[in-house]
mmCIF file of C-alpha atoms in Angstrom:
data_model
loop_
_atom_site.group_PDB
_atom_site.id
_atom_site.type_symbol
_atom_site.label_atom_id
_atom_site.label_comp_id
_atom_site.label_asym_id
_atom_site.label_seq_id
_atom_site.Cartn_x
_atom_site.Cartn_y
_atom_site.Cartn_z
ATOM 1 C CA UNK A 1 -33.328 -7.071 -8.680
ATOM 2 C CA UNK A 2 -31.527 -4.785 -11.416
ATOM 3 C CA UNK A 3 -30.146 -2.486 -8.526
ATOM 4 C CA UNK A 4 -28.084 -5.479 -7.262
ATOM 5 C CA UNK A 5 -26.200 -5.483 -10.749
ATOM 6 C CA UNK A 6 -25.731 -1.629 -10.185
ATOM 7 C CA UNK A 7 -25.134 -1.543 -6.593
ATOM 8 C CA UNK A 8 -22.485 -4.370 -6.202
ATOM 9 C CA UNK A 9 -19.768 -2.334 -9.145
ATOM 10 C CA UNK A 10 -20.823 0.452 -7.963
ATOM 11 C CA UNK A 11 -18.771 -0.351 -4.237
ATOM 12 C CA UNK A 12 -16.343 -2.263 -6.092
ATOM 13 C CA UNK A 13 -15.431 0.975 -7.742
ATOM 14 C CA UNK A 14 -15.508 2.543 -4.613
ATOM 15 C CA UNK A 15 -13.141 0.480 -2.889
ATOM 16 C CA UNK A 16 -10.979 0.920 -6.149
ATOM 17 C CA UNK A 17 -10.885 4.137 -6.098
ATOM 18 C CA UNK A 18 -10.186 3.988 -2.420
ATOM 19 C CA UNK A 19 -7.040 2.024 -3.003
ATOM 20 C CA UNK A 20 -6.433 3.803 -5.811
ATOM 21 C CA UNK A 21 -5.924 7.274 -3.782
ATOM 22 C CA UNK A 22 -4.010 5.448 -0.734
ATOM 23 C CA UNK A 23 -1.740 4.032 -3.159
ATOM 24 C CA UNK A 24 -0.829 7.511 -4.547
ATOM 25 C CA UNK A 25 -0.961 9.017 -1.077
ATOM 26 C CA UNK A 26 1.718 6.479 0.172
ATOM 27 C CA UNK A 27 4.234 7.056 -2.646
ATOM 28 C CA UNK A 28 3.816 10.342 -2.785
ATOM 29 C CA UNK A 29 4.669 10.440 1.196
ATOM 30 C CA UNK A 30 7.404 8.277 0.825
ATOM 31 C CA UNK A 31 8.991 9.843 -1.999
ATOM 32 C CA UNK A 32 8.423 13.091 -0.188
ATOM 33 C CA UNK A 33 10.274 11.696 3.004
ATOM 34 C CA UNK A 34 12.962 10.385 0.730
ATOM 35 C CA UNK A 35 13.402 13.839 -1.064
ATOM 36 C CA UNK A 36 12.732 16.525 1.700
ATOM 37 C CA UNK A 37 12.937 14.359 4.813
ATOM 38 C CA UNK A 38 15.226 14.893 7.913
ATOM 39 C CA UNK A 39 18.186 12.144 8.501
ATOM 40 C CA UNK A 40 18.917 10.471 11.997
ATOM 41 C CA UNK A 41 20.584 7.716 13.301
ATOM 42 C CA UNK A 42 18.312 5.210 14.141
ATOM 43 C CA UNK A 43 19.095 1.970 16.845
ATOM 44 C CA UNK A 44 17.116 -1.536 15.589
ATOM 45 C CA UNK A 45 15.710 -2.822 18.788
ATOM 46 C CA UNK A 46 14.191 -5.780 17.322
ATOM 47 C CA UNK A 47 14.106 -7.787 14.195
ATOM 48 C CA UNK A 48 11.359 -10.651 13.719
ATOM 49 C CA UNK A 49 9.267 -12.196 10.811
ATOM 50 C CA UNK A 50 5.848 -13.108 10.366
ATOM 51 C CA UNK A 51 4.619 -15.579 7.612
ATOM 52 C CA UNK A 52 1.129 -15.835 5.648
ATOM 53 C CA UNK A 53 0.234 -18.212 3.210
ATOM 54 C CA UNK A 54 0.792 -21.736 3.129
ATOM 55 C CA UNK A 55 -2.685 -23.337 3.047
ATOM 56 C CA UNK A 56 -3.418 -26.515 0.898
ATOM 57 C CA UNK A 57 -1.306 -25.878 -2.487
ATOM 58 C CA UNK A 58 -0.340 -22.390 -1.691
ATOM 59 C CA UNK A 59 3.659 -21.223 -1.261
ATOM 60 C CA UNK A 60 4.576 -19.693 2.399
ATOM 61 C CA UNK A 61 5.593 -15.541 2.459
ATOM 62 C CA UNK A 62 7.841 -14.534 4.823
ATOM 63 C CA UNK A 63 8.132 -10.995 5.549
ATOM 64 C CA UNK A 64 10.951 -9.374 7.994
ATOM 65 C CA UNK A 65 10.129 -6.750 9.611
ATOM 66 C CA UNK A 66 11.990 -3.888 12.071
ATOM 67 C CA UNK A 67 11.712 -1.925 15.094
ATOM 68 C CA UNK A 68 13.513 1.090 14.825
ATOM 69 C CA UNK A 69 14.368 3.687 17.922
ATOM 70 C CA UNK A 70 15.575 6.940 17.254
ATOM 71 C CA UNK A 71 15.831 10.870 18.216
ATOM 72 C CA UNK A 72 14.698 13.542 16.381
ATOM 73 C CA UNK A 73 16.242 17.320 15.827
ATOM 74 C CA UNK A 74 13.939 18.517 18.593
ATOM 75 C CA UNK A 75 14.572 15.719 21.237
ATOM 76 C CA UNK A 76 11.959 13.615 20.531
ATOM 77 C CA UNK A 77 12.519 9.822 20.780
ATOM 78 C CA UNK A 78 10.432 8.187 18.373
ATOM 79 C CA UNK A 79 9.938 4.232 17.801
ATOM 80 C CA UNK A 80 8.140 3.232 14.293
ATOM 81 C CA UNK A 81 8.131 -0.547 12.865
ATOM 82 C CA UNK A 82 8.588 -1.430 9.167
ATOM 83 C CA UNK A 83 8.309 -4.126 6.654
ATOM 84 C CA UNK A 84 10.714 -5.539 4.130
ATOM 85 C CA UNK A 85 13.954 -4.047 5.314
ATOM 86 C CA UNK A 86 17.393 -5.668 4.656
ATOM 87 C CA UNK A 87 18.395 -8.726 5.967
ATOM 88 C CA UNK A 88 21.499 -7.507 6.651
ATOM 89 C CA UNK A 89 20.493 -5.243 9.857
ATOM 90 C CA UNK A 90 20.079 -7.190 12.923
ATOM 91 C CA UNK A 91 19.240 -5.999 16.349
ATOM 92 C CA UNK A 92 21.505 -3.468 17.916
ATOM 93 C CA UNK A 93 22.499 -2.355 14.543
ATOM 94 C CA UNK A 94 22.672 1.610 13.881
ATOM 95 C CA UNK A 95 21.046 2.525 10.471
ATOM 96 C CA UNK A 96 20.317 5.827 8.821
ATOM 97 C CA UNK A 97 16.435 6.800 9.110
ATOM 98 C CA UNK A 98 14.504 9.651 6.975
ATOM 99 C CA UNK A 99 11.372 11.777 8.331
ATOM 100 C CA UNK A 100 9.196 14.389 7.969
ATOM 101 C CA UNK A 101 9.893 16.874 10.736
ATOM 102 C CA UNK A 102 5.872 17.033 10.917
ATOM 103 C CA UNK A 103 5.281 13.251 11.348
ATOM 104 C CA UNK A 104 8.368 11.093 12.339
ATOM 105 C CA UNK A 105 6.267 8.396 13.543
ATOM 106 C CA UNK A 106 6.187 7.581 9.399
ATOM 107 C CA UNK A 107 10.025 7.176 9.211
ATOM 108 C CA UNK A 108 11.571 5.234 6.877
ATOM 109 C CA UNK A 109 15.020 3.259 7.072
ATOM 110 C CA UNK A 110 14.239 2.022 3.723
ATOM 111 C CA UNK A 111 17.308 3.277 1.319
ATOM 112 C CA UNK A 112 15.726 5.916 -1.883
ATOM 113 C CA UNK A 113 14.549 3.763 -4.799
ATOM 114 C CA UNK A 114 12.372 6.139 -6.641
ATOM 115 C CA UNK A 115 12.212 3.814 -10.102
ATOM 116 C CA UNK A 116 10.840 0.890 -7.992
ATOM 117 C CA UNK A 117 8.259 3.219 -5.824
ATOM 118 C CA UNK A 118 7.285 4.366 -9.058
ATOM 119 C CA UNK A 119 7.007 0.906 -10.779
ATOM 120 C CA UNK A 120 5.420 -0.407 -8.502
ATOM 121 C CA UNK A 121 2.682 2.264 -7.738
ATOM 122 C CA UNK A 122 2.449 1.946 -11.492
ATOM 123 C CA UNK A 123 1.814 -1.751 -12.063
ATOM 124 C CA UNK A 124 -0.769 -1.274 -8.877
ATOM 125 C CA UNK A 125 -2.670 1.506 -10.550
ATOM 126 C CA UNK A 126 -2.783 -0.151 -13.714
ATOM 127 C CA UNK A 127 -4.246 -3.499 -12.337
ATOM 128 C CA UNK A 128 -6.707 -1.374 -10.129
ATOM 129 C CA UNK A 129 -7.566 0.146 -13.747
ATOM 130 C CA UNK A 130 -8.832 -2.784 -15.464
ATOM 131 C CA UNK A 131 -10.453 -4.445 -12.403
ATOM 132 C CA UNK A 132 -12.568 -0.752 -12.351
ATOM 133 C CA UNK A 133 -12.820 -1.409 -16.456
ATOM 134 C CA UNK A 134 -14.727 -4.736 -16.118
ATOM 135 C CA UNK A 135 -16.439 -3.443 -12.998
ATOM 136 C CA UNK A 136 -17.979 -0.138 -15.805
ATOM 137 C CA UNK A 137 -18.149 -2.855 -18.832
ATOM 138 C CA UNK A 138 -20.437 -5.504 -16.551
ATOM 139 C CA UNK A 139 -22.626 -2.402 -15.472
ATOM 140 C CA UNK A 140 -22.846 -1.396 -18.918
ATOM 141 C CA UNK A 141 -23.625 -5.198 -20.358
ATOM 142 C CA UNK A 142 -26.084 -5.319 -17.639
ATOM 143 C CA UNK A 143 -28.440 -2.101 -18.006
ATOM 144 C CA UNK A 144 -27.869 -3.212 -22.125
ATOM 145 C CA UNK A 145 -29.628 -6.871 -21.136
ATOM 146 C CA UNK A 146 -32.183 -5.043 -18.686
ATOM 147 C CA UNK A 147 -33.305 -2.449 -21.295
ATOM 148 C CA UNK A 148 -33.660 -5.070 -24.239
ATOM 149 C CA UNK A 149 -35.328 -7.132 -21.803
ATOM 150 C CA UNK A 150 -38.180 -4.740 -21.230
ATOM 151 C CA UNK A 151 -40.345 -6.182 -23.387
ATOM 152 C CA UNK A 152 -40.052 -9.554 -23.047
ATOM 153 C CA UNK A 153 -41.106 -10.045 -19.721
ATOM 154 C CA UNK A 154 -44.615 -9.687 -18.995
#
C-alpha cells in the first residue's frame, strides 16, 4: 500500500522531467534555427484551422495552421506544416523560411522572437517546477505519516 504513495510521484516526476527536457530541447532548436539557420523562400500550399475545446462551459481554440513547400541550397524540396503562423499569409503566398541545413524538415516560417521563446519556455519550466514541488512535498508528507504510523497499527 505505501509504494502506491511512492510510485504514483515518482512517474509524475518522470513525465515532468520529460517535458521538462523537450521543452528546453525545442527552444533551444528553434532559437538555434533562428540564429544559425539557412533562409529560403518558401510557397504556402495550404492554410486551414482546427479547433479543440468547446465542451459544456468551456471556450472554443482555434488554431491556424500552414503547409509550407520549399527548396533547399542542395535541391531538396522539402514540405513541413506549422502551427500559429500569421493570419496574414494565405495560400499561394511566398514567405521567408529558416532551417538547419541538417534537418529542414523542422523549418520554421515563424519570424525571430527570442524574448517570447524565452518567456514562454520560462513560465513552462516554472509551472513544471512547482507541480514536481508538490509531487517531492506529498512524497515527503507521506513517508512522514507512514513512519509515525509504525506504531500504531498493530
Amino acid at each position: 500500500m505505501q509504494l502506491f504513495f511512492y510510485a504514483v510521484p515518482s512517474v509524475m516526476l518522470a513525465a515532468f522531467a520529460l517535458a521538462a527536457y523537450r521543452l528546453v530541447a525545442r527552444a533551444r532548436r528553434i532559437n538555434r534555427t533562428w540564429a544559425n539557420g539557412m533562409t529560403a523562400e518558401a510557397r504556402c500550399l495550404r492554410m486551414y484551422t482546427t479547433t479543440g475545446g468547446g465542451g459544456g462551459d468551456t471556450s472554443v481554440r482555434t488554431t491556424l495552421h500552414h503547409v509550407y513547400e520549399f527548396t533547399t541550397r542542395e535541391g531538396r524540396t522539402v514540405r513541413f506544416a506549422e502551427k500559429d503562423g500569421p493570419a496574414t499569409v494565405l495560400e499561394g503566398d511566398f514567405t521567408t523560411v529558416r532551417y538547419l541545413p541538417d534537418s529542414p524538415e523542422r523549418a520554421t516560417a515563424l519570424p525571430p522572437e527570442p524574448g517570447r521563446l524565452a518567456a514562454g519556455t520560462g513560465c513552462l519550466l516554472a509551472f513544471l517546477g512547482v507541480a514536481a514541488t508538490i509531487c517531492v512535498g506529498f512524497m515527503v508528507l507521506a513517508h512522514t505519516i507512514f513512519a509515525e504510523s509504525e506504531g500504531l497499527m498493530p
